Amino acid sequence: MLGRLTLDAIPTNPITLGGAASMILGVLFIAALLTYFKRWKWLWTEWLTSLDPKKIGVMYIIVALIMLLRGIGDAVMMRAQQAIGTEGGFMDAHMFQQVFSAHGTIMIFFVAMGLMFGLINVVLPLMLGARDVAFPFLNSVSFWLFVAGMMLVNVSLMVGEFSAAGWLAYPPLSELQYSPGVGVDYWIWSLQIAGVGSLLSGINFLVTILKMRAPGMTLMKMPIFAWSVLSSMVLVIFAFPILTVTLALLALDRTLGMHFFTSSFGGNPMMYINLIWAWGHPEVYILILPAFGVFSEIVATFSRKYLFGYKSMVWALIAITFLSYVVWLHHFFTMGAGANVNAFFGIMTMVIAIPTGVKVFNWLFTMYKGRIHLTSPMTWFFGFIATFSIGGMTGVLMAVPAIDFAVHNSLFLVAHFHNMIIGGVVFGFMAGLTYWFPKIFGFKLNERLGKYAALCWIIGFIVAFAPLYILGFMGATRRLDHYDPSLGWKWLFIVAAVGVGIILLGVGFQILQLVYSIWKRKENLDKTGDPWDGRTLEWSTLSPAPSYNFATIPHVAERDTWWVEKQRKVKRETKYEDILLPKNTGFGVIIAGFSLIVGFAIIWHIWWLAAVAFVGVVVSIIVRASDEDTEYVITAEEVKKLEHKRASA
Amino acid sequence: MSEATTLTHQDSSKTVFGFWVYLMTDCVLFASLFATYAVLRNNTFGGPSGAELFSMPFVLTETLLLLTSSFTAGLAIVSQHAKRQNLVLVFLAITFLLGAAFLAMELNEFVHLASEGNSWQRSGFLSAFFTLVATHGLHITVGLLWLLVVAVQIMRKGLTFSSIQRLTLFSLFWHFLDVIWIFIFTIVYMMGVA
């Protein structure tokens, strides 16, 4: 009746129980607040069922930031274990393996991807002069599938266990023979469900950029952030189907006894390695390109100058997009491909650093002879330039297969990729969140606290990861839950733990910044819609942006069109028209809810439930598709009233 | 003129383009399955290979069924252009029957193989074979269900903008599956037997 689910699935380990309990308490606390302030209906109608991409974006970001806390929690546990290390630590090997697997999975799939899709949802339509994305309902479905995947990862903490096979679950370890429990299945299905959401978003944003730009905005007049999203979504479209297949094949091995990657019966584990990295390498470029785009906007705005070398920036993005498909083997130089194959991929990996370098120089040249405003977004940018460049160089170092043979899977590698992800992706999205916050919420975040936060993250990152580079050279491999005291590594691990503490201080400043800024928001209202003296279209509408974004869709004649309009003091025509917007719908929640049940049921082998829930997904899609009444009108009169009410407020 | 402001003019171009992009992702999905099949095709682990298992007349029949169903789907579209609702429904019905017959043959082949002990659990080769061909079969199943929903919509609401758009997208999907089958027919069956 309940498959292999029994009461034994509830964990007994105190650390796991503690984590599960705090999660449950957190959820109960929020439920209590909603009940006390009678906000359940508001939550459902204003947020959960909304198809407004600004709201969907904010929800993505909230979920991602909550998962960031869980991911950092895992990081703190690992640093503590390794700082104590020689005396045995407080986690046994099996728990430690689950912690590093959860850490990587959560940070990549639910924090980085969540922040990215959130920011794109919030910014892209506004920046393009559009009212919405191409497929608003699919947008909602994508978000809720992301939430369903997130929930599966969190449920694994309370019922069963998580994967102990690393964030990429290499076979044969991830096959039934060596991982007979439910952990790897949780990993597979949370990523499979969230991955469908990502793929749908890739299609959505690609079509939005290609089909919904404001009139006059040719591709070469688009802001560079939009170009970076376009490149990233092309990568999503080509890469995510590969992930879907790979996860499915592993699931088939584990659930239906197939032999794709098993160590006998004709399976080929190396096929998995190739497939997963054919997805995995484009994935990291999917994450970094929009972050590059964020910095392009920020550097131009806060240098009061056109971005230097727009065309070369576009070509660099296209080059990186193409090249990211021909480097994937650099993740496993040591796994027997031979010298010639290694040489090809090594050279391609070095080549991909070149367009990235072009971008870095273009940012620097943008600043040259500009009027620099050292705001908190710029602080994040300087942190990025310093750290990302170093991380990039360590990448080029490891691109040499002979060198990689010495440092593959060492802490040197771990430091390198955290350098890129924290220094590049995280700093970029933090900068973007600060920068675009007033557009969504109508008031600025406190600048001083923002700078303290950025400084703590930058310094904390260096203190946490410089020791790891050194340890890598000293021969320390990754994923060690203990090590021999005679190696003399302990003090370096202690320094790294201090670094994480400084990062936590930075997170503390960010929480303080948010609370303080909300408290003081009436004094920091953005009255003009353009608090940073920006250059692009999103700054030409009110803050917070209304549901329809623009009362009148602007016409675009050149790059940085808003900046040009301000310089020439162009007066915009205000011709009001009826506006058609998508109605709210709960079907995104429903479809994702059924998907969550399908995933849970397959994991626990509750076949009847999986079948029923799957039918639920199909029926929901058909019911939604049969609904003809999915849009509503804001008449021209109403638009005019809303605009005047805002302007006089 | 931007998309959301015009109430009077309905335009399919965004949706059709978006669907083409989705079809390209489906192409990458099948490409990954083909790549896996290519790597595992000789991993028979002492069991039978394609040459011993596949029957070319059988596969030829399946192919003719599917290709004809693509033709009748095309006739349905032509009928739609001519605004002949009843003809549309007739050709959709024939397409459904041909597609269902294809599926029945494929299921028959699978059951036959499994009952002889040559199931997907036998070897890497067979896992890859079953998964590639069955993924195509699952897509066909989804297509048939979609066809039913569209046909019902046309019966109830007539040839409206919405049902015409869905019919168009269905036909793109169906033809796409035909192309994938040609690759399967060639790479799996013909090259397997050679």
Coordinates of N, CA and C in Angstrom, one line a residue, chain A residues 174-336:
Chain A
S174 N 26.2 5.5 -7.6 CA 24.8 5.9 -7.5 C 23.8 4.8 -8.0
E175 N 24.3 3.6 -8.4 CA 23.5 2.5 -8.8 C 22.9 1.8 -7.6
L176 N 22.0 0.9 -7.8 CA 21.3 0.2 -6.7 C 22.3 -0.6 -5.9
Q177 N 23.3 -1.2 -6.5 CA 24.2 -2.1 -5.8 C 24.9 -1.4 -4.7
Y178 N 25.3 -0.1 -4.9 CA 26.1 0.6 -3.9 C 25.3 1.6 -3.2
S179 N 24.1 2.0 -3.7 CA 23.3 3.0 -3.0 C 21.8 2.5 -3.0
P180 N 21.6 1.4 -2.2 CA 20.3 0.8 -2.3 C 19.1 1.6 -1.7
G181 N 19.4 2.6 -0.9 CA 18.4 3.4 -0.2 C 17.7 4.4 -1.1
V182 N 16.9 5.3 -0.6 CA 16.1 6.2 -1.3 C 16.9 7.5 -1.7
G183 N 18.1 7.7 -1.1 CA 18.8 9.0 -1.2 C 18.9 9.4 -2.7
V184 N 19.5 8.5 -3.5 CA 19.8 8.9 -4.9 C 18.5 9.1 -5.6
D185 N 17.4 8.4 -5.3 CA 16.1 8.6 -5.9 C 15.6 10.0 -5.6
Y186 N 15.7 10.4 -4.4 CA 15.3 11.8 -4.0 C 16.0 12.8 -4.9
W187 N 17.4 12.5 -5.0 CA 18.2 13.4 -5.9 C 17.7 13.4 -7.3
I188 N 17.4 12.2 -7.9 CA 17.0 12.2 -9.3 C 15.7 12.9 -9.5
W189 N 14.7 12.6 -8.6 CA 13.4 13.2 -8.9 C 13.2 14.6 -8.6
S190 N 14.0 15.1 -7.6 CA 13.8 16.6 -7.3 C 14.5 17.3 -8.5
L191 N 15.6 16.8 -9.1 CA 16.2 17.5 -10.2 C 15.4 17.3 -11.5
Q192 N 14.8 16.2 -11.6 CA 14.1 15.9 -12.9 C 12.9 16.9 -13.0
I193 N 12.2 17.0 -11.8 CA 11.0 17.9 -11.8 C 11.4 19.3 -12.0
A194 N 12.4 19.8 -11.2 CA 12.9 21.2 -11.3 C 13.4 21.4 -12.7
G195 N 14.1 20.4 -13.3 CA 14.7 20.6 -14.6 C 13.7 20.8 -15.7
V196 N 12.5 20.2 -15.6 CA 11.5 20.5 -16.6 C 11.1 22.0 -16.5
G197 N 11.0 22.5 -15.3 CA 10.7 23.9 -15.1 C 11.7 24.8 -15.8
S198 N 13.0 24.4 -15.6 CA 14.1 25.2 -16.2 C 14.0 25.2 -17.7
L199 N 13.8 24.0 -18.3 CA 13.7 23.9 -19.7 C 12.6 24.8 -20.3
L200 N 11.4 24.7 -19.6 CA 10.3 25.6 -20.0 C 10.6 27.0 -20.0
S201 N 11.3 27.4 -18.9 CA 11.8 28.8 -18.8 C 12.7 29.2 -19.9
G202 N 13.6 28.3 -20.2 CA 14.5 28.6 -21.3 C 13.8 28.9 -22.6
I203 N 12.8 28.1 -22.9 CA 12.0 28.4 -24.1 C 11.3 29.7 -24.0
N204 N 10.7 29.9 -22.8 CA 9.9 31.1 -22.6 C 10.7 32.4 -22.8
F205 N 11.9 32.4 -22.1 CA 12.7 33.7 -22.2 C 13.3 33.9 -23.6
L206 N 13.6 32.8 -24.2 CA 14.2 32.9 -25.6 C 13.1 33.6 -26.5
V207 N 11.9 33.0 -26.5 CA 10.9 33.6 -27.3 C 10.5 35.0 -26.9
T208 N 10.6 35.3 -25.6 CA 10.3 36.7 -25.2 C 11.3 37.6 -25.8
I209 N 12.6 37.3 -25.8 CA 13.6 38.2 -26.3 C 13.5 38.3 -27.8
L210 N 13.2 37.2 -28.5 CA 13.2 37.3 -29.9 C 11.9 37.9 -30.5
K211 N 10.8 37.8 -29.7 CA 9.5 38.2 -30.3 C 8.8 39.4 -29.6
M212 N 9.4 39.8 -28.4 CA 8.6 40.8 -27.7 C 9.3 42.1 -27.3
R213 N 10.4 42.4 -28.0 CA 11.1 43.6 -27.7 C 10.2 44.8 -28.2
A214 N 10.4 45.9 -27.5 CA 9.7 47.2 -27.9 C 10.0 47.5 -29.3
P215 N 9.0 48.2 -30.0 CA 9.2 48.5 -31.4 C 10.5 49.4 -31.5
G216 N 11.3 49.1 -32.5 CA 12.5 49.9 -32.7 C 13.7 49.3 -32.0
M217 N 13.5 48.4 -31.1 CA 14.6 47.8 -30.4 C 15.1 46.6 -31.1
T218 N 16.1 46.8 -32.1 CA 16.7 45.7 -32.8 C 17.6 44.9 -31.8
L219 N 18.1 43.8 -32.2 CA 18.9 43.0 -31.3 C 20.2 43.7 -30.9
M220 N 20.7 44.5 -31.8 CA 22.0 45.2 -31.5 C 21.7 46.5 -30.7
K221 N 20.4 46.8 -30.4 CA 20.1 47.9 -29.5 C 19.6 47.5 -28.2
M222 N 19.6 46.1 -28.0 CA 19.2 45.6 -26.7 C 20.2 45.8 -25.6
P223 N 19.8 46.0 -24.4 CA 20.8 46.0 -23.3 C 21.6 44.7 -23.3
I224 N 22.8 44.8 -22.8 CA 23.7 43.6 -22.8 C 23.1 42.5 -21.9
F225 N 22.4 42.9 -20.8 CA 21.8 41.9 -19.9 C 20.9 41.0 -20.7
A226 N 20.1 41.6 -21.6 CA 19.2 40.8 -22.4 C 20.0 39.9 -23.3
W227 N 21.1 40.3 -23.9 CA 21.9 39.5 -24.7 C 22.5 38.3 -23.9
S228 N 22.9 38.6 -22.6 CA 23.4 37.6 -21.8 C 22.3 36.5 -21.4
V229 N 21.1 37.0 -21.3 CA 20.0 36.1 -21.0 C 19.7 35.2 -22.2
L230 N 19.8 35.9 -23.4 CA 19.6 35.1 -24.7 C 20.6 34.0 -24.8
S231 N 21.8 34.3 -24.6 CA 22.9 33.3 -24.7 C 22.6 32.2 -23.7
S232 N 22.3 32.6 -22.4 CA 22.1 31.6 -21.4 C 21.0 30.7 -21.7
M233 N 19.9 31.3 -22.3 CA 18.7 30.4 -22.6 C 19.0 29.5 -23.7
V234 N 19.8 29.9 -24.7 CA 20.2 29.0 -25.8 C 20.9 27.8 -25.1
L235 N 21.8 28.1 -24.2 CA 22.4 27.0 -23.5 C 21.5 26.1 -22.7
V236 N 20.5 26.7 -22.1 CA 19.4 25.9 -21.4 C 18.7 25.0 -22.3
I237 N 18.4 25.5 -23.5 CA 17.6 24.7 -24.5 C 18.4 23.6 -25.0
F238 N 19.7 23.7 -25.2 CA 20.5 22.6 -25.7 C 20.9 21.7 -24.5
A239 N 21.1 22.2 -23.4 CA 21.7 21.4 -22.3 C 20.7 20.6 -21.5
F240 N 19.6 21.2 -21.1 CA 18.7 20.6 -20.1 C 18.1 19.3 -20.6
P241 N 17.8 19.2 -22.0 CA 17.3 17.8 -22.4 C 18.3 16.7 -22.1
I242 N 19.5 17.0 -22.1 CA 20.6 16.0 -21.9 C 20.4 15.6 -20.4
L243 N 20.2 16.6 -19.5 CA 20.1 16.2 -18.1 C 18.8 15.4 -17.9
T244 N 17.7 15.8 -18.6 CA 16.5 15.0 -18.5 C 16.7 13.5 -18.8
V245 N 17.4 13.3 -19.9 CA 17.7 11.9 -20.4 C 18.6 11.2 -19.4
T246 N 19.7 11.9 -18.9 CA 20.6 11.2 -18.0 C 20.0 10.8 -16.7
L247 N 19.2 11.7 -16.1 CA 18.5 11.4 -14.9 C 17.5 10.3 -15.1
A248 N 16.8 10.3 -16.3 CA 15.9 9.2 -16.6 C 16.6 7.9 -16.7
L249 N 17.7 7.9 -17.4 CA 18.4 6.6 -17.6 C 18.9 6.0 -16.2
L250 N 19.4 6.9 -15.3 CA 19.8 6.4 -14.0 C 18.6 5.9 -13.2
A251 N 17.4 6.6 -13.4 CA 16.2 6.2 -12.7 C 15.8 4.8 -13.3
L252 N 15.9 4.6 -14.6 CA 15.5 3.4 -15.2 C 16.4 2.2 -14.7
D253 N 17.7 2.5 -14.5 CA 18.6 1.5 -13.9 C 18.1 1.1 -12.6
R254 N 17.8 2.2 -11.7 CA 17.5 1.9 -10.3 C 16.1 1.4 -10.1
T255 N 15.2 1.8 -11.0 CA 13.8 1.4 -10.7 C 13.3 0.2 -11.5
L256 N 13.8 0.1 -12.8 CA 13.3 -0.9 -13.7 C 14.4 -2.0 -14.0
G257 N 15.5 -1.9 -13.3 CA 16.5 -2.9 -13.4 C 17.2 -2.9 -14.8
M258 N 17.3 -1.7 -15.4 CA 18.0 -1.6 -16.6 C 19.5 -1.5 -16.4
H259 N 20.3 -1.5 -17.5 CA 21.8 -1.6 -17.4 C 22.5 -0.6 -18.3
F260 N 22.1 0.7 -18.1 CA 22.8 1.8 -18.8 C 24.2 2.0 -18.2
F261 N 24.2 2.1 -16.9 CA 25.5 2.5 -16.2 C 26.0 1.6 -15.2
T262 N 25.4 0.4 -15.2 CA 25.8 -0.6 -14.1 C 27.2 -1.1 -14.5
S263 N 27.8 -1.7 -13.4 CA 29.2 -2.2 -13.7 C 29.3 -3.5 -14.3
S264 N 28.1 -4.1 -14.6 CA 28.2 -5.3 -15.5 C 26.9 -5.4 -16.3
F265 N 26.7 -6.5 -16.9 CA 25.5 -6.6 -17.8 C 25.6 -5.7 -19.0
G266 N 26.8 -5.3 -19.4 CA 26.9 -4.4 -20.5 C 26.6 -2.9 -20.3
G267 N 26.6 -2.5 -19.0 CA 26.5 -1.1 -18.7 C 27.8 -0.4 -18.9
N268 N 27.7 1.0 -19.1 CA 28.9 1.8 -19.3 C 28.9 3.0 -18.4
P269 N 29.5 3.0 -17.2 CA 29.5 4.1 -16.4 C 30.1 5.4 -17.0
M270 N 31.1 5.2 -17.9 CA 31.7 6.4 -18.5 C 30.7 7.2 -19.3
M271 N 29.7 6.5 -19.9 CA 28.6 7.1 -20.7 C 27.9 8.2 -19.8
Y272 N 27.7 7.8 -18.5 CA 27.0 8.8 -17.6 C 27.9 10.0 -17.4
I273 N 29.2 9.7 -17.2 CA 30.1 10.8 -17.0 C 30.1 11.8 -18.1
N274 N 30.1 11.3 -19.3 CA 30.1 12.1 -20.5 C 28.8 12.9 -20.7
L275 N 27.6 12.2 -20.5 CA 26.3 12.8 -20.6 C 26.2 13.9 -19.5
I276 N 26.5 13.5 -18.3 CA 26.2 14.5 -17.2 C 27.1 15.7 -17.3
W277 N 28.3 15.6 -17.8 CA 29.1 16.8 -18.0 C 28.8 17.5 -19.3
A278 N 28.2 16.8 -20.3 CA 27.8 17.5 -21.5 C 26.6 18.5 -21.1
W279 N 25.9 18.1 -20.1 CA 24.9 19.1 -19.5 C 25.7 20.0 -18.5
G280 N 26.5 19.4 -17.7 CA 27.1 20.2 -16.5 C 28.0 21.3 -16.9
H281 N 28.7 21.2 -18.0 CA 29.5 22.4 -18.3 C 28.7 23.5 -18.8
P282 N 27.8 23.3 -19.8 CA 26.9 24.4 -20.2 C 26.2 25.0 -19.0
E283 N 25.8 24.2 -18.0 CA 25.1 24.6 -16.8 C 25.9 25.8 -16.1
V284 N 27.2 25.6 -16.0 CA 27.9 26.7 -15.2 C 27.9 27.9 -16.0
Y285 N 27.9 27.8 -17.4 CA 27.8 29.0 -18.2 C 26.4 29.6 -18.2
I286 N 25.4 28.8 -18.1 CA 24.0 29.2 -17.9 C 24.0 30.2 -16.7
L287 N 24.7 29.8 -15.6 CA 24.6 30.6 -14.4 C 25.4 31.9 -14.5
I288 N 26.6 31.8 -15.1 CA 27.5 33.0 -15.1 C 27.1 34.0 -16.1
L289 N 26.6 33.7 -17.3 CA 26.4 34.7 -18.3 C 25.4 35.8 -17.9
P290 N 24.3 35.4 -17.2 CA 23.4 36.5 -16.8 C 24.1 37.4 -15.7
A291 N 25.0 36.8 -14.9 CA 25.7 37.5 -13.9 C 26.6 38.5 -14.6
F292 N 27.3 38.1 -15.7 CA 28.1 39.0 -16.5 C 27.2 40.2 -17.0
G293 N 26.0 39.8 -17.4 CA 25.0 40.8 -17.9 C 24.7 41.8 -16.9
V294 N 24.4 41.3 -15.7 CA 24.1 42.3 -14.6 C 25.3 43.3 -14.4
F295 N 26.5 42.8 -14.4 CA 27.6 43.7 -14.2 C 27.8 44.6 -15.4
S296 N 27.5 44.2 -16.6 CA 27.5 45.1 -17.7 C 26.6 46.3 -17.5
E297 N 25.4 46.0 -17.0 CA 24.5 47.1 -16.8 C 25.0 48.0 -15.6
I298 N 25.4 47.4 -14.6 CA 25.8 48.2 -13.4 C 27.0 49.0 -13.6
V299 N 28.0 48.5 -14.3 CA 29.2 49.2 -14.6 C 28.9 50.4 -15.5
A300 N 28.1 50.3 -16.5 CA 27.8 51.4 -17.4 C 27.0 52.5 -16.6
T301 N 26.0 52.0 -15.8 CA 25.2 53.0 -15.1 C 26.1 53.8 -14.1
F302 N 26.9 53.1 -13.3 CA 27.7 53.8 -12.3 C 29.0 54.4 -12.8
S303 N 29.3 54.3 -14.1 CA 30.4 55.0 -14.6 C 29.9 56.2 -15.5
R304 N 28.6 56.3 -15.6 CA 27.9 57.3 -16.4 C 28.5 57.3 -17.8
K305 N 28.6 56.1 -18.4 CA 29.2 56.0 -19.7 C 28.5 54.8 -20.4
Y306 N 28.6 54.9 -21.7 CA 28.2 53.7 -22.5 C 29.1 52.6 -22.2
L307 N 28.5 51.3 -22.2 CA 29.4 50.2 -22.0 C 30.4 50.1 -23.2
F308 N 31.7 49.9 -22.8 CA 32.7 49.9 -23.8 C 32.6 48.7 -24.7
G309 N 32.7 48.8 -26.0 CA 32.8 47.6 -26.8 C 31.5 46.8 -26.9
Y310 N 30.4 47.4 -27.0 CA 29.1 46.6 -27.1 C 29.2 45.4 -28.0
K311 N 29.7 45.7 -29.3 CA 29.7 44.6 -30.3 C 30.6 43.5 -29.8
S312 N 31.8 43.8 -29.3 CA 32.6 42.7 -28.9 C 32.1 42.0 -27.7
M313 N 31.3 42.7 -26.8 CA 30.6 42.0 -25.7 C 29.6 41.0 -26.3
V314 N 28.9 41.4 -27.3 CA 27.9 40.5 -27.9 C 28.6 39.3 -28.5
W315 N 29.7 39.5 -29.3 CA 30.4 38.4 -29.9 C 31.1 37.5 -28.8
A316 N 31.5 38.1 -27.7 CA 32.1 37.3 -26.6 C 31.0 36.4 -26.1
L317 N 29.8 36.9 -25.9 CA 28.7 36.0 -25.3 C 28.4 34.9 -26.3
I318 N 28.4 35.2 -27.6 CA 28.1 34.1 -28.6 C 29.2 33.1 -28.6
A319 N 30.5 33.6 -28.6 CA 31.6 32.7 -28.6 C 31.6 31.8 -27.3
I320 N 31.3 32.4 -26.2 CA 31.3 31.6 -25.0 C 30.2 30.5 -25.1
T321 N 29.0 30.9 -25.6 CA 27.9 30.0 -25.7 C 28.3 28.8 -26.6
F322 N 28.9 29.1 -27.7 CA 29.3 28.0 -28.6 C 30.4 27.1 -28.0
L323 N 31.4 27.8 -27.4 CA 32.6 27.0 -26.9 C 32.2 26.2 -25.7
S324 N 31.2 26.6 -24.9 CA 30.9 25.8 -23.7 C 30.4 24.4 -24.1
Y325 N 30.1 24.2 -25.4 CA 29.7 22.8 -25.7 C 30.9 21.9 -26.1
V326 N 32.1 22.5 -26.2 CA 33.2 21.7 -26.6 C 34.3 21.6 -25.6
V327 N 34.0 21.8 -24.3 CA 35.0 21.7 -23.3 C 34.7 20.7 -22.2
W328 N 33.6 20.0 -22.3 CA 33.1 19.2 -21.1 C 34.1 18.1 -20.6
L329 N 34.9 17.7 -21.4 CA 35.8 16.6 -20.9 C 36.8 17.1 -19.9
H330 N 37.0 18.4 -19.8 CA 38.0 18.9 -18.8 C 37.6 18.6 -17.4
H331 N 36.3 18.1 -17.2 CA 35.9 17.7 -15.9 C 36.4 16.3 -15.5
F332 N 36.9 15.6 -16.5 CA 37.4 14.2 -16.2 C 38.6 13.9 -17.1
F333 N 39.6 14.8 -17.2 CA 40.8 14.5 -17.9 C 41.5 13.2 -17.4
T334 N 41.3 12.9 -16.1 CA 42.0 11.7 -15.5 C 41.3 10.4 -15.8
M335 N 40.2 10.4 -16.5 CA 39.4 9.2 -16.6 C 39.6 8.4 -17.9
G336 N 40.8 8.5 -18.5 CA 41.2 7.5 -19.5 C 40.9 7.8 -20.9

